[in-house]
């Protein structure tokens, strides 16, 4: 099988809190006024990505993995995860505040849901003036204090708010209470998991007039109640270089702001490479083929590639590996 750089059909998700920026800013083919998510690269059951370019157009990501797991995933990734693609890539548009939520760790997720946990990171692509994120508590709280705040409808008083702008980056480890605020458009990189414990939803109702399900009891033992300043990611923005952003057990992400061509020697990289375009445009070339990428698009470069050439005069990329 000829494994070339792949683009995939976006999987578009309507959400109560979604808007139209995925179309207006990123050019996604949305028809709804409440589209909140574009899943760019997914192996979540029921939402498996389909190739959009080249000879394998129409083939699912899982079919490619099944036919050549080491070629696509890389030897180390295959040994660790088998044929399960370990990363889920999204763009998210929050016209309204998302629900306040958290995600379980691997151990709890495996025990309760037979799933990976959900460690994730956010890169802010666009933010309305004054837009913010909720990340963690603003003080150490006890389980009892937290539970009482839910009863008294005072949870918001315990939360930490972070005003954001383009380029701000956050690492959300499991157990951390969080929410994306209204007016934020971001790129999300996460473990392959769709397990979310929703704890507060501003008492909103869906289109049928129903309150959305909360996961109050499940969240109690999954939550980190300590105040921690471990979420804001500081990173270099050196031009025409590979700048480290996040290096955790589940994924590694680098930032590239290029005004000229760059060649990456990946012959010894035993992992696939994901390139998310968060600004500008480029052509991504390997020995097996090439593909153009622009803001709001994502390319998966198979692990058996030995060199990735990025040809551009202006592009901003997030590079993700395992």
Short mmCIF file of C-alpha atoms in Angstrom, two decimals:
data_model
loop_
_atom_site.label_atom_id
_atom_site.label_comp_id
_atom_site.label_asym_id
_atom_site.label_seq_id
_atom_site.Cartn_x
_atom_site.Cartn_y
_atom_site.Cartn_z
CA UNK A 1 0.00 0.00 0.00
CA UNK A 2 1.36 3.41 -1.00
CA UNK A 3 1.13 5.52 2.17
CA UNK A 4 1.28 9.18 1.16
CA UNK A 5 0.32 12.32 3.17
CA UNK A 6 -3.41 12.04 3.92
CA UNK A 7 -6.14 14.61 4.35
CA UNK A 8 -9.50 13.49 5.71
CA UNK A 9 -13.12 14.53 5.34
CA UNK A 10 -14.09 16.68 8.35
CA UNK A 11 -16.67 15.10 10.65
CA UNK A 12 -18.90 18.02 11.61
CA UNK A 13 -20.77 18.04 14.91
CA UNK A 14 -23.73 20.22 15.82
CA UNK A 15 -23.56 21.38 19.42
CA UNK A 16 -25.92 23.43 21.58
CA UNK A 17 -23.08 25.93 22.07
CA UNK A 18 -21.72 25.94 18.49
CA UNK A 19 -21.67 28.70 15.90
CA UNK A 20 -20.47 29.47 12.37
CA UNK A 21 -16.74 30.28 12.74
CA UNK A 22 -15.74 26.84 11.47
CA UNK A 23 -17.13 28.00 8.12
CA UNK A 24 -16.33 31.72 8.31
CA UNK A 25 -12.75 31.39 9.60
CA UNK A 26 -11.71 27.85 8.61
CA UNK A 27 -13.80 27.24 5.49
CA UNK A 28 -15.56 24.10 6.71
CA UNK A 29 -18.62 23.02 4.69
CA UNK A 30 -21.13 23.55 7.49
CA UNK A 31 -24.80 24.27 6.90
CA UNK A 32 -25.91 24.65 10.50
CA UNK A 33 -25.79 27.78 12.67
CA UNK A 34 -24.72 25.66 15.66
CA UNK A 35 -21.78 23.61 14.39
CA UNK A 36 -19.38 23.33 17.31
CA UNK A 37 -16.76 20.78 16.26
CA UNK A 38 -14.87 19.60 13.20
CA UNK A 39 -13.25 16.24 13.89
CA UNK A 40 -10.23 16.27 11.61
CA UNK A 41 -8.68 12.92 12.45
CA UNK A 42 -10.65 10.36 14.41
CA UNK A 43 -10.72 6.65 15.12
CA UNK A 44 -13.57 6.94 17.64
CA UNK A 45 -16.07 4.16 17.00
CA UNK A 46 -18.91 5.52 14.88
CA UNK A 47 -16.82 8.52 13.82
CA UNK A 48 -13.87 7.09 11.89
CA UNK A 49 -12.21 9.48 9.46
CA UNK A 50 -12.30 8.91 5.70
CA UNK A 51 -9.45 9.84 3.33
CA UNK A 52 -10.23 12.87 1.15
CA UNK A 53 -7.25 12.94 -1.25
CA UNK A 54 -5.28 10.72 -3.59
CA UNK A 55 -5.69 7.07 -4.67
CA UNK A 56 -7.07 5.97 -1.30
CA UNK A 57 -9.84 8.60 -1.18
CA UNK A 58 -12.92 7.05 0.41
CA UNK A 59 -10.88 4.58 2.48
CA UNK A 60 -11.28 4.76 6.25
CA UNK A 61 -8.40 5.46 8.60
CA UNK A 62 -9.02 2.10 10.27
CA UNK A 63 -8.83 0.22 6.96
CA UNK A 64 -5.41 1.74 6.28
CA UNK A 65 -4.19 0.85 9.77
CA UNK A 66 -5.50 -2.71 9.41
CA UNK A 67 -3.62 -3.20 6.14
CA UNK A 68 -0.32 -1.65 7.20
CA UNK A 69 -0.25 -0.84 10.92
CA UNK A 70 3.49 -0.30 11.29
CA UNK A 71 3.71 1.67 8.05
CA UNK A 72 1.08 4.16 9.18
CA UNK A 73 1.43 4.19 12.97
CA UNK A 74 5.12 3.40 13.45
CA UNK A 75 6.65 0.40 15.21
CA UNK A 76 6.69 1.96 18.68
CA UNK A 77 3.11 3.22 18.43
CA UNK A 78 1.88 -0.13 17.11
CA UNK A 79 3.61 -2.00 19.95
CA UNK A 80 2.03 0.32 22.50
CA UNK A 81 -1.51 0.74 21.13
CA UNK A 82 -1.98 -2.10 18.65
CA UNK A 83 -4.26 -1.02 15.80
CA UNK A 84 -5.97 1.67 17.89
CA UNK A 85 -5.16 5.15 16.59
CA UNK A 86 -4.28 6.99 19.83
CA UNK A 87 -4.94 10.64 18.90
CA UNK A 88 -8.13 12.62 18.18
CA UNK A 89 -7.77 15.98 16.41
CA UNK A 90 -10.50 18.67 16.41
CA UNK A 91 -11.26 22.29 15.71
CA UNK A 92 -13.81 23.74 18.16
CA UNK A 93 -15.98 26.85 17.82
CA UNK A 94 -17.66 28.02 21.03
CA UNK A 95 -20.31 30.61 20.26
CA UNK A 96 -21.63 30.00 23.77
CA UNK A 97 -19.84 28.70 26.87
CA UNK A 98 -19.31 24.95 26.86
CA UNK A 99 -20.48 22.95 29.84
CA UNK A 100 -18.13 22.74 32.83
CA UNK A 101 -16.59 19.30 32.72
CA UNK A 102 -13.63 17.04 33.32
CA UNK A 103 -12.22 13.80 31.97
CA UNK A 104 -11.18 10.59 33.75
CA UNK A 105 -7.66 9.18 33.71
CA UNK A 106 -6.70 5.98 31.89
CA UNK A 107 -7.34 3.75 34.90
CA UNK A 108 -10.85 5.03 35.60
CA UNK A 109 -11.77 5.24 31.91
CA UNK A 110 -10.66 1.66 31.33
CA UNK A 111 -12.53 0.38 34.39
CA UNK A 112 -15.77 2.26 33.75
CA UNK A 113 -15.92 2.67 29.95
CA UNK A 114 -13.26 0.36 28.46
CA UNK A 115 -11.73 3.50 26.95
CA UNK A 116 -8.58 5.58 27.04
CA UNK A 117 -8.61 8.51 29.42
CA UNK A 118 -8.68 12.00 27.95
CA UNK A 119 -5.63 14.20 28.32
CA UNK A 120 -5.86 17.13 25.92
CA UNK A 121 -4.34 20.45 24.87
CA UNK A 122 -5.78 23.60 23.32
CA UNK A 123 -4.24 26.12 20.93
CA UNK A 124 -6.33 29.29 20.66
CA UNK A 125 -6.74 30.28 17.00
CA UNK A 126 -9.18 33.16 17.44
CA UNK A 127 -10.81 34.83 20.44
CA UNK A 128 -13.37 37.59 20.72
CA UNK A 129 -12.35 40.49 23.01
CA UNK A 130 -12.72 39.43 26.63
CA UNK A 131 -13.19 35.73 25.79
CA UNK A 132 -11.92 33.31 28.39
CA UNK A 133 -11.44 29.70 29.39
CA UNK A 134 -12.18 28.03 32.69
CA UNK A 135 -9.21 25.94 33.83
CA UNK A 136 -9.07 24.48 37.33
CA UNK A 137 -10.11 25.92 40.69
CA UNK A 138 -9.13 29.32 42.07
CA UNK A 139 -8.29 27.74 45.45
CA UNK A 140 -7.90 24.30 46.96
CA UNK A 141 -11.33 22.83 47.61
CA UNK A 142 -12.56 19.70 49.32
CA UNK A 143 -14.97 17.21 47.82
CA UNK A 144 -17.54 18.43 50.34
CA UNK A 145 -17.07 22.10 49.38
CA UNK A 146 -17.39 21.21 45.72
CA UNK A 147 -20.57 19.18 46.29
CA UNK A 148 -22.09 21.98 48.35
CA UNK A 149 -21.35 24.50 45.58
CA UNK A 150 -23.35 22.36 43.16
CA UNK A 151 -26.27 22.25 45.60
CA UNK A 152 -26.11 26.02 46.16
CA UNK A 153 -25.51 26.89 42.49
CA UNK A 154 -22.23 28.63 43.41
CA UNK A 155 -19.74 26.45 41.51
CA UNK A 156 -18.72 29.38 39.27
CA UNK A 157 -17.33 31.19 42.33
CA UNK A 158 -14.72 28.43 42.79
CA UNK A 159 -13.39 28.37 39.23
CA UNK A 160 -10.31 29.93 37.64
CA UNK A 161 -10.87 32.11 34.57
CA UNK A 162 -8.14 32.78 31.98
CA UNK A 163 -8.65 35.54 29.40
CA UNK A 164 -7.16 34.40 26.08
CA UNK A 165 -5.84 35.59 22.73
CA UNK A 166 -4.55 33.92 19.57
CA UNK A 167 -1.57 31.66 20.25
CA UNK A 168 -2.35 30.97 23.89
CA UNK A 169 -1.93 27.28 24.65
CA UNK A 170 -3.26 25.18 27.52
CA UNK A 171 -2.58 21.62 28.69
CA UNK A 172 -5.58 19.96 30.33
CA UNK A 173 -4.61 16.88 32.29
CA UNK A 174 -7.19 14.37 33.45
CA UNK A 175 -9.23 15.33 36.48
CA UNK A 176 -8.94 19.09 35.85
CA UNK A 177 -12.27 20.92 35.78
CA UNK A 178 -12.49 23.10 32.66
CA UNK A 179 -14.64 24.75 30.00
CA UNK A 180 -14.12 26.63 26.74
CA UNK A 181 -15.70 30.06 26.93
CA UNK A 182 -17.91 31.85 24.41
CA UNK A 183 -16.04 33.49 21.54
CA UNK A 184 -13.11 31.06 21.42
CA UNK A 185 -12.04 29.11 18.32
CA UNK A 186 -9.33 26.57 19.04
CA UNK A 187 -7.42 23.52 17.88
CA UNK A 188 -7.68 20.54 20.22
CA UNK A 189 -5.27 17.61 20.43
CA UNK A 190 -6.30 14.76 22.72
CA UNK A 191 -6.19 11.08 23.46
CA UNK A 192 -8.67 9.06 21.44
CA UNK A 193 -11.58 9.19 23.85
CA UNK A 194 -15.05 10.67 23.92
CA UNK A 195 -15.51 10.30 27.68
CA UNK A 196 -16.62 13.55 29.32
CA UNK A 197 -18.11 14.11 32.76
CA UNK A 198 -20.38 17.15 32.56
CA UNK A 199 -20.90 18.73 35.99
CA UNK A 200 -22.65 22.04 35.24
CA UNK A 201 -24.35 23.34 32.10
CA UNK A 202 -25.68 26.77 33.14
CA UNK A 203 -29.16 25.19 33.41
CA UNK A 204 -29.50 25.31 29.61
CA UNK A 205 -32.07 23.30 27.72
CA UNK A 206 -31.65 21.59 24.37
CA UNK A 207 -33.86 22.15 21.32
CA UNK A 208 -36.45 19.80 22.82
CA UNK A 209 -36.56 21.72 26.08
CA UNK A 210 -34.64 19.13 28.08
CA UNK A 211 -31.78 19.73 30.49
CA UNK A 212 -28.64 17.94 29.35
CA UNK A 213 -27.43 14.95 31.35
CA UNK A 214 -24.97 15.66 34.16
CA UNK A 215 -22.42 13.16 35.48
CA UNK A 216 -22.20 14.43 39.05
CA UNK A 217 -21.46 11.13 40.79
CA UNK A 218 -18.99 9.86 38.19
CA UNK A 219 -17.04 13.11 38.45
CA UNK A 220 -16.54 13.00 42.22
CA UNK A 221 -13.79 10.38 42.20
CA UNK A 222 -12.27 11.58 38.92
CA UNK A 223 -11.70 15.21 39.93
CA UNK A 224 -8.52 16.92 41.07
CA UNK A 225 -9.65 19.36 43.79
CA UNK A 226 -6.28 21.10 44.21
CA UNK A 227 -5.50 24.55 42.82
CA UNK A 228 -2.66 24.06 40.34
CA UNK A 229 -0.96 26.47 37.97
CA UNK A 230 0.19 23.72 35.60
CA UNK A 231 -1.99 24.43 32.59
CA UNK A 232 -0.63 27.46 30.71
CA UNK A 233 1.96 26.35 28.16
CA UNK A 234 4.91 28.64 27.60
CA UNK A 235 6.75 28.02 24.34
CA UNK A 236 9.24 29.68 22.02
CA UNK A 237 7.97 31.17 18.77
CA UNK A 238 11.28 31.27 16.94
CA UNK A 239 10.74 31.71 13.20
CA UNK A 240 11.60 28.90 10.77
CA UNK A 241 12.30 26.48 13.61
CA UNK A 242 10.65 23.61 15.48
CA UNK A 243 9.56 24.90 18.91
CA UNK A 244 8.50 22.45 21.63
CA UNK A 245 5.08 23.11 23.15
CA UNK A 246 3.90 19.96 24.96
CA UNK A 247 5.74 16.70 25.66
CA UNK A 248 3.55 14.31 27.63
CA UNK A 249 3.17 10.50 27.66
CA UNK A 250 0.30 10.64 25.15
CA UNK A 251 1.48 13.12 22.52
CA UNK A 252 4.19 15.61 21.68
CA UNK A 253 3.33 18.91 20.01
CA UNK A 254 5.65 21.44 18.38
CA UNK A 255 4.94 24.90 16.93
CA UNK A 256 6.34 26.04 13.61
CA UNK A 257 6.00 29.58 12.23
CA UNK A 258 7.61 29.40 8.80
CA UNK A 259 8.37 32.08 6.26
CA UNK A 260 10.48 29.74 4.13
CA UNK A 261 10.78 26.06 3.25
CA UNK A 262 11.72 23.58 5.97
CA UNK A 263 12.86 19.96 5.69
CA UNK A 264 12.30 17.51 8.55
CA UNK A 265 14.37 14.33 8.76
CA UNK A 266 11.93 11.81 10.27
CA UNK A 267 13.70 8.58 9.28
CA UNK A 268 14.21 7.63 12.95
CA UNK A 269 10.78 8.75 14.12
CA UNK A 270 8.81 5.65 15.04
CA UNK A 271 5.50 7.51 14.94
CA UNK A 272 3.15 9.08 12.44
CA UNK A 273 3.24 12.89 12.17
CA UNK A 274 0.16 15.11 12.22
CA UNK A 275 0.36 18.67 10.86
CA UNK A 276 -2.47 21.03 11.85
CA UNK A 277 -2.46 24.30 9.92
CA UNK A 278 -3.40 27.18 12.22
CA UNK A 279 -2.40 29.96 9.83
CA UNK A 280 -1.28 30.52 6.23
CA UNK A 281 -0.72 27.68 3.75
CA UNK A 282 1.96 25.24 2.57
CA UNK A 283 2.65 22.15 0.53
CA UNK A 284 3.60 19.02 2.46
CA UNK A 285 5.86 16.69 0.47
CA UNK A 286 7.21 13.22 1.23
CA UNK A 287 8.86 10.63 -0.99
CA UNK A 288 5.39 9.09 -1.51
CA UNK A 289 3.47 12.19 -2.55
CA UNK A 290 2.41 15.71 -1.69
CA UNK A 291 -0.64 17.64 -0.53
CA UNK A 292 -1.52 21.29 -0.05
CA UNK A 293 -2.62 22.46 3.38
CA UNK A 294 -4.20 25.73 4.50
CA UNK A 295 -5.55 27.23 7.70
CA UNK A 296 -8.10 24.88 9.22
CA UNK A 297 -6.78 21.72 7.54
CA UNK A 298 -4.92 18.72 8.91
CA UNK A 299 -2.51 16.28 7.26
CA UNK A 300 -1.45 12.85 8.51
CA UNK A 301 2.03 11.81 7.38
CA UNK A 302 2.59 8.03 7.72
CA UNK A 303 5.37 6.77 9.97
CA UNK A 304 7.22 5.08 7.10
CA UNK A 305 8.08 8.49 5.63
CA UNK A 306 11.77 9.41 5.96
CA UNK A 307 11.56 13.11 5.16
CA UNK A 308 8.85 15.77 5.35
CA UNK A 309 9.40 18.85 3.22
CA UNK A 310 7.24 21.87 3.97
CA UNK A 311 7.22 24.38 1.13
CA UNK A 312 5.80 27.78 2.03
CA UNK A 313 6.29 31.52 2.26
CA UNK A 314 4.01 31.81 5.31
CA UNK A 315 2.48 29.08 7.47
CA UNK A 316 1.84 28.28 11.12
CA UNK A 317 1.71 24.58 11.97
CA UNK A 318 1.19 22.40 15.00
CA UNK A 319 3.24 19.21 14.60
CA UNK A 320 1.94 16.25 16.63
CA UNK A 321 3.61 12.89 17.20
CA UNK A 322 3.34 10.12 19.77
#
